[in-house]
Amino acid sequence: MQGKPLNGVETSLKDRLPIQAHTLFEAKAQKQLTFEQIAKEIGRNEVAVAAIFYGQAQTTPEDVENLARVLGVDKSKLEAQMAGYPFRGHTMDMPPKEPLIYRLYEIVQNYGYSYKAVLNEKFGDGIMSAISFSTKVEKETDKDGNNWAVITMRGKWLPFSRF
């Protein structure tokens, strides 16, 4: 049954996700919670919570305790599953095959050099950090009733060093 959703996770990802993903997604489905609801309960951003579920973000002991409480999962089980550091980026093929993720990739393909040129004009030679970084997703509805996705990325500017 390749491609059938498994508790909010595409089954084609099953073997690539860390062990805690299965525990977290199963509990999320049982409780019928959104990432936004979980985020409000644990005091994190909804994108950060989703990143925790996919094994792409580091957790604190407080995060683990709060997730266990909100999701009704055994805390010691989560602690054992979430020990160590995230292994970021290994879940996804490049270029991405999932249409929404591909569209985000396509945005960078189409506008990447434009973003770079404008950022360099505003900040000088450097890069935007993906480590000192935050992001959020919002929904806007225009006067005609059309829904718009608003993705905000906020990264610390890191100027290149002269050596």
PDB file of C-alpha atoms in Angstrom:
ATOM      1  CA  MET A   1       0.000   0.000   0.000  1.00  0.00           C
ATOM      2  CA  GLN A   2       2.710   2.444  -0.965  1.00  0.00           C
ATOM      3  CA  GLY A   3       1.631   6.064  -0.618  1.00  0.00           C
ATOM      4  CA  LYS A   4      -1.327   5.498   1.721  1.00  0.00           C
ATOM      5  CA  PRO A   5      -1.307   7.895   4.694  1.00  0.00           C
ATOM      6  CA  LEU A   6      -0.214   6.257   7.943  1.00  0.00           C
ATOM      7  CA  ASN A   7      -1.336   8.428  10.848  1.00  0.00           C
ATOM      8  CA  GLY A   8      -0.507  11.571   8.891  1.00  0.00           C
ATOM      9  CA  VAL A   9       2.754  10.170   7.510  1.00  0.00           C
ATOM     10  CA  GLU A  10       3.171   9.116   3.917  1.00  0.00           C
ATOM     11  CA  THR A  11       4.003   5.391   4.091  1.00  0.00           C
ATOM     12  CA  SER A  12       6.770   5.813   1.510  1.00  0.00           C
ATOM     13  CA  LEU A  13       8.681   7.715   4.226  1.00  0.00           C
ATOM     14  CA  LYS A  14       8.145   5.082   6.917  1.00  0.00           C
ATOM     15  CA  ASP A  15      11.582   3.457   6.643  1.00  0.00           C
ATOM     16  CA  ARG A  16      13.382   6.806   6.506  1.00  0.00           C
ATOM     17  CA  LEU A  17      11.850   8.369   9.622  1.00  0.00           C
ATOM     18  CA  PRO A  18      13.355   8.096  13.089  1.00  0.00           C
ATOM     19  CA  ILE A  19      11.672   5.774  15.568  1.00  0.00           C
ATOM     20  CA  GLN A  20       9.966   8.576  17.515  1.00  0.00           C
ATOM     21  CA  ALA A  21       8.082   9.685  14.389  1.00  0.00           C
ATOM     22  CA  HIS A  22       5.900   6.591  14.494  1.00  0.00           C
ATOM     23  CA  THR A  23       5.156   7.051  18.191  1.00  0.00           C
ATOM     24  CA  LEU A  24       4.386  10.748  17.806  1.00  0.00           C
ATOM     25  CA  PHE A  25       2.251  10.481  14.659  1.00  0.00           C
ATOM     26  CA  GLU A  26       0.246   7.572  16.078  1.00  0.00           C
ATOM     27  CA  ALA A  27      -0.488   9.515  19.279  1.00  0.00           C
ATOM     28  CA  LYS A  28      -1.320  12.665  17.266  1.00  0.00           C
ATOM     29  CA  ALA A  29      -3.819  10.697  15.180  1.00  0.00           C
ATOM     30  CA  GLN A  30      -5.369   9.055  18.240  1.00  0.00           C
ATOM     31  CA  LYS A  31      -5.814  12.419  19.940  1.00  0.00           C
ATOM     32  CA  GLN A  32      -6.888  14.041  16.646  1.00  0.00           C
ATOM     33  CA  LEU A  33      -4.633  17.026  17.257  1.00  0.00           C
ATOM     34  CA  THR A  34      -3.139  19.456  14.773  1.00  0.00           C
ATOM     35  CA  PHE A  35       0.455  20.649  14.920  1.00  0.00           C
ATOM     36  CA  GLU A  36      -0.917  24.072  15.859  1.00  0.00           C
ATOM     37  CA  GLN A  37      -2.808  22.620  18.843  1.00  0.00           C
ATOM     38  CA  ILE A  38       0.234  20.681  20.025  1.00  0.00           C
ATOM     39  CA  ALA A  39       2.448  23.752  19.582  1.00  0.00           C
ATOM     40  CA  LYS A  40       0.167  25.887  21.756  1.00  0.00           C
ATOM     41  CA  GLU A  41       0.200  23.239  24.465  1.00  0.00           C
ATOM     42  CA  ILE A  42       3.966  22.835  24.552  1.00  0.00           C
ATOM     43  CA  GLY A  43       4.987  26.439  23.863  1.00  0.00           C
ATOM     44  CA  ARG A  44       6.658  25.916  20.491  1.00  0.00           C
ATOM     45  CA  ASN A  45       6.006  27.038  16.894  1.00  0.00           C
ATOM     46  CA  GLU A  46       3.855  24.634  14.841  1.00  0.00           C
ATOM     47  CA  VAL A  47       6.573  24.197  12.201  1.00  0.00           C
ATOM     48  CA  ALA A  48       9.082  23.379  14.945  1.00  0.00           C
ATOM     49  CA  VAL A  49       6.678  20.768  16.326  1.00  0.00           C
ATOM     50  CA  ALA A  50       6.286  19.172  12.891  1.00  0.00           C
ATOM     51  CA  ALA A  51      10.085  19.189  12.541  1.00  0.00           C
ATOM     52  CA  ILE A  52      10.335  17.342  15.876  1.00  0.00           C
ATOM     53  CA  PHE A  53       7.882  14.717  14.596  1.00  0.00           C
ATOM     54  CA  TYR A  54       9.984  14.201  11.453  1.00  0.00           C
ATOM     55  CA  GLY A  55      13.231  14.053  13.443  1.00  0.00           C
ATOM     56  CA  GLN A  56      14.540  17.312  11.990  1.00  0.00           C
ATOM     57  CA  ALA A  57      14.674  19.389  15.205  1.00  0.00           C
ATOM     58  CA  GLN A  58      16.360  19.004  18.575  1.00  0.00           C
ATOM     59  CA  THR A  59      14.181  18.684  21.662  1.00  0.00           C
ATOM     60  CA  THR A  60      14.784  19.734  25.238  1.00  0.00           C
ATOM     61  CA  PRO A  61      13.830  17.597  28.236  1.00  0.00           C
ATOM     62  CA  GLU A  62      10.928  20.038  28.721  1.00  0.00           C
ATOM     63  CA  ASP A  63       9.757  19.422  25.125  1.00  0.00           C
ATOM     64  CA  VAL A  64       9.791  15.658  25.686  1.00  0.00           C
ATOM     65  CA  GLU A  65       7.888  16.011  28.964  1.00  0.00           C
ATOM     66  CA  ASN A  66       5.284  18.293  27.367  1.00  0.00           C
ATOM     67  CA  LEU A  67       4.879  16.094  24.290  1.00  0.00           C
ATOM     68  CA  ALA A  68       4.394  13.035  26.497  1.00  0.00           C
ATOM     69  CA  ARG A  69       1.750  14.876  28.510  1.00  0.00           C
ATOM     70  CA  VAL A  70      -0.147  16.328  25.543  1.00  0.00           C
ATOM     71  CA  LEU A  71      -0.031  13.159  23.450  1.00  0.00           C
ATOM     72  CA  GLY A  72      -0.508  10.697  26.292  1.00  0.00           C
ATOM     73  CA  VAL A  73       2.730   8.873  25.503  1.00  0.00           C
ATOM     74  CA  ASP A  74       5.045   7.299  28.070  1.00  0.00           C
ATOM     75  CA  LYS A  75       7.728   9.885  28.860  1.00  0.00           C
ATOM     76  CA  SER A  76      10.527   7.332  29.309  1.00  0.00           C
ATOM     77  CA  LYS A  77       9.697   5.819  25.893  1.00  0.00           C
ATOM     78  CA  LEU A  78       9.941   9.245  24.244  1.00  0.00           C
ATOM     79  CA  GLU A  79      13.149  10.079  26.099  1.00  0.00           C
ATOM     80  CA  ALA A  80      14.747   6.867  24.835  1.00  0.00           C
ATOM     81  CA  GLN A  81      13.513   7.409  21.284  1.00  0.00           C
ATOM     82  CA  MET A  82      14.526  11.072  21.141  1.00  0.00           C
ATOM     83  CA  ALA A  83      17.996  10.717  22.690  1.00  0.00           C
ATOM     84  CA  GLY A  84      20.813  12.055  20.564  1.00  0.00           C
ATOM     85  CA  TYR A  85      20.922  14.631  17.824  1.00  0.00           C
ATOM     86  CA  PRO A  86      18.661  15.030  14.807  1.00  0.00           C
ATOM     87  CA  PHE A  87      19.834  13.590  11.505  1.00  0.00           C
ATOM     88  CA  ARG A  88      18.550  16.363   9.278  1.00  0.00           C
ATOM     89  CA  GLY A  89      17.828  16.125   5.590  1.00  0.00           C
ATOM     90  CA  HIS A  90      18.020  12.361   5.084  1.00  0.00           C
ATOM     91  CA  THR A  91      14.268  11.865   4.680  1.00  0.00           C
ATOM     92  CA  MET A  92      13.879  13.589   1.331  1.00  0.00           C
ATOM     93  CA  ASP A  93      14.962  12.727  -2.202  1.00  0.00           C
ATOM     94  CA  MET A  94      16.306  15.522  -4.384  1.00  0.00           C
ATOM     95  CA  PRO A  95      14.596  16.833  -6.276  1.00  0.00           C
ATOM     96  CA  PRO A  96      11.573  16.210  -4.064  1.00  0.00           C
ATOM     97  CA  LYS A  97       8.736  14.106  -5.461  1.00  0.00           C
ATOM     98  CA  GLU A  98       5.933  15.264  -3.142  1.00  0.00           C
ATOM     99  CA  PRO A  99       4.143  18.084  -5.051  1.00  0.00           C
ATOM    100  CA  LEU A 100       3.959  20.675  -2.269  1.00  0.00           C
ATOM    101  CA  ILE A 101       7.586  20.157  -1.252  1.00  0.00           C
ATOM    102  CA  TYR A 102       8.559  20.273  -4.929  1.00  0.00           C
ATOM    103  CA  ARG A 103       6.791  23.652  -5.286  1.00  0.00           C
ATOM    104  CA  LEU A 104       8.884  25.041  -2.425  1.00  0.00           C
ATOM    105  CA  TYR A 105      11.984  23.676  -4.147  1.00  0.00           C
ATOM    106  CA  GLU A 106      10.751  25.212  -7.413  1.00  0.00           C
ATOM    107  CA  ILE A 107      10.394  28.609  -5.727  1.00  0.00           C
ATOM    108  CA  VAL A 108      14.078  28.479  -4.816  1.00  0.00           C
ATOM    109  CA  GLN A 109      14.959  27.325  -8.341  1.00  0.00           C
ATOM    110  CA  ASN A 110      13.006  30.196  -9.903  1.00  0.00           C
ATOM    111  CA  TYR A 111      13.711  32.974  -7.425  1.00  0.00           C
ATOM    112  CA  GLY A 112      16.891  31.831  -5.657  1.00  0.00           C
ATOM    113  CA  TYR A 113      19.250  34.106  -7.566  1.00  0.00           C
ATOM    114  CA  SER A 114      16.795  36.992  -7.245  1.00  0.00           C
ATOM    115  CA  TYR A 115      16.617  36.480  -3.468  1.00  0.00           C
ATOM    116  CA  LYS A 116      20.417  36.294  -3.365  1.00  0.00           C
ATOM    117  CA  ALA A 117      20.868  39.507  -5.358  1.00  0.00           C
ATOM    118  CA  VAL A 118      18.401  41.475  -3.229  1.00  0.00           C
ATOM    119  CA  LEU A 119      19.786  40.081   0.045  1.00  0.00           C
ATOM    120  CA  ASN A 120      23.350  40.925  -1.034  1.00  0.00           C
ATOM    121  CA  GLU A 121      22.281  44.476  -1.893  1.00  0.00           C
ATOM    122  CA  LYS A 122      20.639  44.896   1.509  1.00  0.00           C
ATOM    123  CA  PHE A 123      23.177  43.059   3.708  1.00  0.00           C
ATOM    124  CA  GLY A 124      26.398  42.657   1.747  1.00  0.00           C
ATOM    125  CA  ASP A 125      28.230  39.420   0.991  1.00  0.00           C
ATOM    126  CA  GLY A 126      26.999  36.598   3.202  1.00  0.00           C
ATOM    127  CA  ILE A 127      24.293  34.027   3.806  1.00  0.00           C
ATOM    128  CA  MET A 128      21.086  33.682   5.763  1.00  0.00           C
ATOM    129  CA  SER A 129      21.425  31.173   8.565  1.00  0.00           C
ATOM    130  CA  ALA A 130      19.240  28.082   8.635  1.00  0.00           C
ATOM    131  CA  ILE A 131      20.462  27.441  12.195  1.00  0.00           C
ATOM    132  CA  SER A 132      19.754  30.824  13.801  1.00  0.00           C
ATOM    133  CA  PHE A 133      16.400  30.643  12.083  1.00  0.00           C
ATOM    134  CA  SER A 134      12.658  30.726  12.643  1.00  0.00           C
ATOM    135  CA  THR A 135       9.713  30.224  10.332  1.00  0.00           C
ATOM    136  CA  LYS A 136       5.959  30.344  10.444  1.00  0.00           C
ATOM    137  CA  VAL A 137       3.023  29.495   8.215  1.00  0.00           C
ATOM    138  CA  GLU A 138      -0.088  31.639   8.055  1.00  0.00           C
ATOM    139  CA  LYS A 139      -3.305  31.546   6.062  1.00  0.00           C
ATOM    140  CA  GLU A 140      -4.725  34.681   4.463  1.00  0.00           C
ATOM    141  CA  THR A 141      -8.049  35.014   2.687  1.00  0.00           C
ATOM    142  CA  ASP A 142      -8.438  37.841   0.184  1.00  0.00           C
ATOM    143  CA  LYS A 143     -11.586  39.873  -0.516  1.00  0.00           C
ATOM    144  CA  ASP A 144     -12.616  37.375  -3.218  1.00  0.00           C
ATOM    145  CA  GLY A 145     -12.442  34.431  -0.811  1.00  0.00           C
ATOM    146  CA  ASN A 146      -9.202  32.996  -2.231  1.00  0.00           C
ATOM    147  CA  ASN A 147      -6.887  31.387   0.319  1.00  0.00           C
ATOM    148  CA  TRP A 148      -3.209  32.306   0.260  1.00  0.00           C
ATOM    149  CA  ALA A 149      -0.334  30.539   2.006  1.00  0.00           C
ATOM    150  CA  VAL A 150       2.108  32.904   3.704  1.00  0.00           C
ATOM    151  CA  ILE A 151       5.451  31.383   4.658  1.00  0.00           C
ATOM    152  CA  THR A 152       7.809  33.616   6.609  1.00  0.00           C
ATOM    153  CA  MET A 153      11.493  32.700   6.955  1.00  0.00           C
ATOM    154  CA  ARG A 154      13.633  34.653   9.418  1.00  0.00           C
ATOM    155  CA  GLY A 155      17.349  33.866   9.483  1.00  0.00           C
ATOM    156  CA  LYS A 156      20.285  35.635  11.079  1.00  0.00           C
ATOM    157  CA  TRP A 157      22.521  37.280   8.466  1.00  0.00           C
ATOM    158  CA  LEU A 158      26.012  35.818   8.478  1.00  0.00           C
ATOM    159  CA  PRO A 159      28.548  37.952   6.627  1.00  0.00           C
ATOM    160  CA  PHE A 160      31.420  36.114   4.972  1.00  0.00           C
ATOM    161  CA  SER A 161      34.732  36.612   6.757  1.00  0.00           C
ATOM    162  CA  ARG A 162      37.760  37.960   5.022  1.00  0.00           C
ATOM    163  CA  PHE A 163      40.860  35.867   5.683  1.00  0.00           C
TER     164      PHE A 163
END
